[in-house]
Short mmCIF file of C-alpha atoms in Angstrom, two decimals:
data_model
loop_
_atom_site.label_atom_id
_atom_site.label_comp_id
_atom_site.label_asym_id
_atom_site.label_seq_id
_atom_site.Cartn_x
_atom_site.Cartn_y
_atom_site.Cartn_z
CA UNK A 1 -4.96 -1.85 17.89
CA UNK A 2 -3.55 -4.28 20.39
CA UNK A 3 0.19 -4.75 20.51
CA UNK A 4 1.65 -7.80 18.78
CA UNK A 5 2.85 -10.21 21.47
CA UNK A 6 4.96 -13.19 20.42
CA UNK A 7 4.76 -16.68 21.91
CA UNK A 8 7.15 -19.59 21.46
CA UNK A 9 5.38 -21.86 19.01
CA UNK A 10 7.60 -23.71 16.56
CA UNK A 11 7.18 -25.50 13.27
CA UNK A 12 8.54 -29.02 12.97
CA UNK A 13 11.60 -27.82 11.08
CA UNK A 14 13.32 -24.50 10.60
CA UNK A 15 14.26 -25.67 7.13
CA UNK A 16 10.66 -25.92 5.97
CA UNK A 17 10.51 -24.26 2.52
CA UNK A 18 7.51 -22.08 3.44
CA UNK A 19 9.20 -20.79 6.57
CA UNK A 20 12.30 -19.88 4.62
CA UNK A 21 10.23 -18.30 1.85
CA UNK A 22 8.31 -16.14 4.32
CA UNK A 23 11.53 -15.01 5.96
CA UNK A 24 13.04 -14.21 2.56
CA UNK A 25 10.00 -12.26 1.39
CA UNK A 26 9.89 -10.30 4.64
CA UNK A 27 13.57 -9.42 4.32
CA UNK A 28 13.08 -8.24 0.74
CA UNK A 29 10.14 -6.03 1.71
CA UNK A 30 12.04 -4.44 4.57
CA UNK A 31 15.01 -3.81 2.27
CA UNK A 32 12.93 -2.27 -0.54
CA UNK A 33 12.65 1.27 0.84
CA UNK A 34 13.79 2.81 -2.46
CA UNK A 35 11.79 0.45 -4.67
CA UNK A 36 8.77 1.50 -6.70
CA UNK A 37 5.30 1.26 -5.19
CA UNK A 38 4.39 -1.42 -7.72
CA UNK A 39 7.38 -3.51 -6.63
CA UNK A 40 6.47 -3.20 -2.95
CA UNK A 41 2.83 -4.11 -3.54
CA UNK A 42 3.85 -7.10 -5.64
CA UNK A 43 6.20 -8.21 -2.85
CA UNK A 44 3.47 -7.91 -0.24
CA UNK A 45 1.16 -9.98 -2.42
CA UNK A 46 3.73 -12.80 -2.63
CA UNK A 47 4.39 -12.60 1.10
CA UNK A 48 0.69 -12.93 1.97
CA UNK A 49 0.40 -15.92 -0.33
CA UNK A 50 3.27 -17.65 1.47
CA UNK A 51 1.69 -16.99 4.88
CA UNK A 52 -1.62 -18.47 3.78
CA UNK A 53 0.17 -21.55 2.41
CA UNK A 54 1.83 -21.91 5.81
CA UNK A 55 -1.56 -21.83 7.50
CA UNK A 56 -2.66 -24.76 5.35
CA UNK A 57 -0.04 -27.05 6.90
CA UNK A 58 -1.65 -29.66 9.20
CA UNK A 59 0.97 -29.12 11.90
CA UNK A 60 0.45 -25.34 11.87
CA UNK A 61 -3.32 -25.81 12.11
CA UNK A 62 -3.01 -28.24 15.03
CA UNK A 63 -0.61 -25.95 16.86
CA UNK A 64 -2.77 -22.88 16.41
CA UNK A 65 -6.05 -24.60 17.26
CA UNK A 66 -4.71 -26.16 20.48
CA UNK A 67 -1.93 -23.93 21.79
CA UNK A 68 -2.36 -20.50 20.26
CA UNK A 69 -6.00 -19.54 19.95
CA UNK A 70 -5.30 -16.07 21.42
CA UNK A 71 -2.78 -15.52 18.61
CA UNK A 72 -5.43 -16.48 16.05
CA UNK A 73 -8.04 -14.20 17.58
CA UNK A 74 -5.64 -11.27 17.66
CA UNK A 75 -4.67 -11.93 14.04
CA UNK A 76 -8.35 -12.02 13.05
CA UNK A 77 -8.95 -8.60 14.61
CA UNK A 78 -5.90 -7.22 12.85
CA UNK A 79 -6.99 -8.74 9.53
CA UNK A 80 -10.22 -6.72 9.61
CA UNK A 81 -8.26 -3.52 10.14
CA UNK A 82 -5.88 -4.40 7.30
CA UNK A 83 -8.80 -5.09 4.97
CA UNK A 84 -10.28 -1.68 5.81
CA UNK A 85 -6.90 -0.04 5.30
CA UNK A 86 -6.44 -1.73 1.93
CA UNK A 87 -9.93 -0.59 0.92
CA UNK A 88 -9.21 3.00 1.99
CA UNK A 89 -5.95 2.94 0.04
CA UNK A 90 -7.72 1.73 -3.10
CA UNK A 91 -10.29 4.51 -2.69
CA UNK A 92 -7.59 7.17 -2.33
CA UNK A 93 -5.89 5.94 -5.50
CA UNK A 94 -9.20 5.94 -7.33
CA UNK A 95 -9.81 9.56 -6.32
CA UNK A 96 -6.29 10.51 -7.37
CA UNK A 97 -6.86 8.88 -10.75
CA UNK A 98 -10.10 10.82 -11.23
CA UNK A 99 -8.33 14.11 -10.48
CA UNK A 100 -5.61 13.32 -13.02
CA UNK A 101 -8.16 12.28 -15.65
CA UNK A 102 -10.13 15.50 -15.19
CA UNK A 103 -6.95 17.54 -15.59
CA UNK A 104 -6.02 15.59 -18.72
CA UNK A 105 -9.46 16.21 -20.21
CA UNK A 106 -9.29 19.95 -19.57
CA UNK A 107 -5.81 20.16 -21.10
CA UNK A 108 -6.87 18.27 -24.23
CA UNK A 109 -9.52 20.90 -24.85
CA UNK A 110 -6.73 23.43 -25.29
CA UNK A 111 -5.53 23.86 -28.88
CA UNK A 112 -2.47 25.67 -30.14
CA UNK A 113 -0.56 28.13 -28.01
CA UNK A 114 -2.31 29.18 -24.80
CA UNK A 115 -1.83 31.80 -22.13
CA UNK A 116 -1.75 30.35 -18.64
CA UNK A 117 -3.49 27.33 -17.15
CA UNK A 118 -4.79 29.01 -14.02
CA UNK A 119 -8.29 27.53 -14.02
CA UNK A 120 -7.19 24.00 -14.83
CA UNK A 121 -4.33 23.96 -12.33
CA UNK A 122 -6.42 25.54 -9.56
CA UNK A 123 -9.20 22.97 -10.00
CA UNK A 124 -6.69 20.14 -9.85
CA UNK A 125 -4.92 21.54 -6.79
CA UNK A 126 -8.21 21.98 -4.90
CA UNK A 127 -9.01 18.34 -5.55
CA UNK A 128 -5.52 17.30 -4.49
CA UNK A 129 -5.73 19.36 -1.29
CA UNK A 130 -8.94 17.62 -0.21
CA UNK A 131 -7.47 14.22 -0.97
CA UNK A 132 -4.21 15.01 0.80
CA UNK A 133 -6.06 16.02 3.96
CA UNK A 134 -7.77 12.62 4.10
CA UNK A 135 -4.54 10.75 3.32
CA UNK A 136 -2.57 12.61 6.00
CA UNK A 137 -5.20 11.69 8.60
CA UNK A 138 -4.93 8.06 7.57
CA UNK A 139 -1.12 8.19 7.70
CA UNK A 140 -1.19 9.57 11.25
CA UNK A 141 -3.35 6.66 12.35
CA UNK A 142 -1.04 4.25 10.54
CA UNK A 143 2.02 5.51 12.39
CA UNK A 144 0.26 5.01 15.72
CA UNK A 145 -0.56 1.42 14.80
CA UNK A 146 3.01 0.77 13.67
CA UNK A 147 4.34 1.84 17.07
CA UNK A 148 2.14 -0.80 18.73
CA UNK A 149 3.42 -3.61 16.56
CA UNK A 150 6.47 -5.60 17.62
CA UNK A 151 8.96 -6.30 14.85
CA UNK A 152 9.12 -9.98 13.93
CA UNK A 153 12.52 -11.60 14.30
CA UNK A 154 12.66 -15.19 13.09
CA UNK A 155 14.23 -17.90 15.23
CA UNK A 156 13.63 -21.60 15.71
CA UNK A 157 11.09 -21.14 18.53
CA UNK A 158 8.78 -18.50 17.08
CA UNK A 159 8.51 -19.15 13.34
CA UNK A 160 4.77 -19.67 13.32
CA UNK A 161 3.72 -16.74 15.49
CA UNK A 162 6.24 -14.46 13.82
CA UNK A 163 4.80 -15.38 10.44
CA UNK A 164 1.31 -14.43 11.60
CA UNK A 165 2.33 -11.25 13.40
CA UNK A 166 4.58 -10.10 10.57
CA UNK A 167 1.50 -9.83 8.31
CA UNK A 168 0.33 -6.80 10.25
CA UNK A 169 3.80 -5.34 10.66
CA UNK A 170 4.88 -5.39 7.02
CA UNK A 171 1.41 -4.59 5.65
CA UNK A 172 1.33 -1.37 7.66
CA UNK A 173 4.76 -0.39 6.35
CA UNK A 174 3.80 -1.05 2.71
CA UNK A 175 0.44 0.74 2.97
CA UNK A 176 2.12 3.75 4.58
CA UNK A 177 4.66 3.93 1.77
CA UNK A 178 1.93 3.50 -0.84
CA UNK A 179 -0.22 6.29 0.57
CA UNK A 180 2.78 8.58 0.96
CA UNK A 181 3.45 8.24 -2.76
CA UNK A 182 0.30 10.25 -3.61
CA UNK A 183 0.35 12.67 -0.69
CA UNK A 184 1.77 16.17 -0.64
CA UNK A 185 4.77 16.23 1.72
CA UNK A 186 5.43 19.20 3.97
CA UNK A 187 8.92 19.35 2.50
CA UNK A 188 10.45 17.81 -0.60
CA UNK A 189 11.99 14.44 0.12
CA UNK A 190 13.46 11.58 -1.85
CA UNK A 191 12.74 8.98 0.82
CA UNK A 192 9.79 7.46 -0.99
CA UNK A 193 11.65 6.99 -4.27
CA UNK A 194 8.45 8.01 -6.03
CA UNK A 195 8.78 11.64 -7.11
CA UNK A 196 6.57 11.66 -10.22
CA UNK A 197 3.70 13.42 -8.47
CA UNK A 198 6.03 16.13 -7.11
CA UNK A 199 7.57 16.65 -10.55
CA UNK A 200 4.11 17.06 -12.12
CA UNK A 201 3.07 19.52 -9.41
CA UNK A 202 6.18 21.62 -10.05
CA UNK A 203 5.52 21.69 -13.79
CA UNK A 204 1.87 22.63 -13.33
CA UNK A 205 2.72 25.51 -11.04
CA UNK A 206 5.39 26.67 -13.47
CA UNK A 207 2.94 26.69 -16.39
CA UNK A 208 0.04 28.05 -14.38
CA UNK A 209 0.72 31.72 -15.06
CA UNK A 210 2.95 31.45 -18.11
CA UNK A 211 2.05 34.01 -20.74
CA UNK A 212 2.90 31.77 -23.64
CA UNK A 213 2.53 27.96 -23.47
CA UNK A 214 3.31 26.02 -26.62
CA UNK A 215 1.46 22.99 -27.91
CA UNK A 216 4.57 20.87 -27.37
CA UNK A 217 4.66 21.86 -23.70
CA UNK A 218 1.06 20.79 -23.31
CA UNK A 219 1.74 17.52 -25.08
CA UNK A 220 4.73 16.76 -22.87
CA UNK A 221 2.68 17.50 -19.77
CA UNK A 222 -0.09 15.22 -21.01
CA UNK A 223 2.40 12.41 -21.58
CA UNK A 224 3.61 12.70 -18.00
CA UNK A 225 0.04 12.75 -16.70
CA UNK A 226 -0.82 9.69 -18.78
CA UNK A 227 2.22 7.84 -17.43
CA UNK A 228 1.24 8.80 -13.89
CA UNK A 229 -2.34 7.66 -14.49
CA UNK A 230 -1.02 4.34 -15.77
CA UNK A 231 1.06 3.83 -12.62
CA UNK A 232 -1.99 4.61 -10.48
CA UNK A 233 -4.03 2.00 -12.36
CA UNK A 234 -1.29 -0.59 -11.84
CA UNK A 235 -1.29 0.16 -8.12
CA UNK A 236 -5.08 -0.18 -8.03
CA UNK A 237 -4.82 -3.63 -9.62
CA UNK A 238 -2.16 -4.73 -7.14
CA UNK A 239 -4.25 -3.42 -4.23
CA UNK A 240 -7.23 -5.41 -5.50
CA UNK A 241 -5.08 -8.56 -5.50
CA UNK A 242 -3.73 -7.76 -2.03
CA UNK A 243 -7.27 -7.36 -0.70
CA UNK A 244 -8.06 -10.89 -1.87
CA UNK A 245 -4.76 -12.15 -0.42
CA UNK A 246 -5.70 -10.62 2.95
CA UNK A 247 -9.06 -12.38 2.89
CA UNK A 248 -7.56 -15.85 2.41
CA UNK A 249 -5.48 -15.98 5.65
CA UNK A 250 -8.50 -14.61 7.51
CA UNK A 251 -10.63 -17.48 6.23
CA UNK A 252 -7.89 -19.94 7.16
CA UNK A 253 -7.71 -18.55 10.70
CA UNK A 254 -11.49 -18.72 11.07
CA UNK A 255 -11.45 -22.34 9.98
CA UNK A 256 -8.71 -23.14 12.48
CA UNK A 257 -10.64 -21.54 15.35
CA UNK A 258 -13.84 -23.33 14.40
CA UNK A 259 -12.26 -26.80 14.52
#
């Protein structure tokens, strides 16, 4: 991915509500390192909406169509990559949900006290290992792209280009955090603020070879799995909305270039 290069293209007024809203949303996203994945995805959705509204301004369209076509073309290329990344992320969450649902189904077949969950846990872990391998590959590529992206810093001369370039920058950060929430880390860490999957893994491994597992233990585990599945579904819905939000600025940029 090409590096993000900023040019001095200004909006008519620094005090424009959309400019201020974009800056505010960007600040909130950068400050939300310990927030839930759902909160980050919701923030990205609002941010993308603000950027598209900015692109609808007549002055922004005139400026981009006459003075900054290279910026538009670069943003269009980046938008395709972000759409692919969003699609990959949705697919990874869908696969994670399927693994959890299969585990839930196998546990519900158990009745009364049981001895060990070796088969069920092993099947789940094999599925998780395959998924984690794919996610880790995607995360490595993400980190490379992030290094090529210049951080947007708002000032009176670069509001418009910073708004466009910050779409790639903050989207990469949010997608990385989102994917990390369902990956298996090399070492336990609380950086993501999303430890539910690690907690479930620990409990599964603990119960895997237990000689005597009570019905209440199974029920508690199922409740945690159901809660985790629910959070995955919420993330899928937000990712679907983000995909549509990513399409809208792309259409706006295409229209600007074609006029």
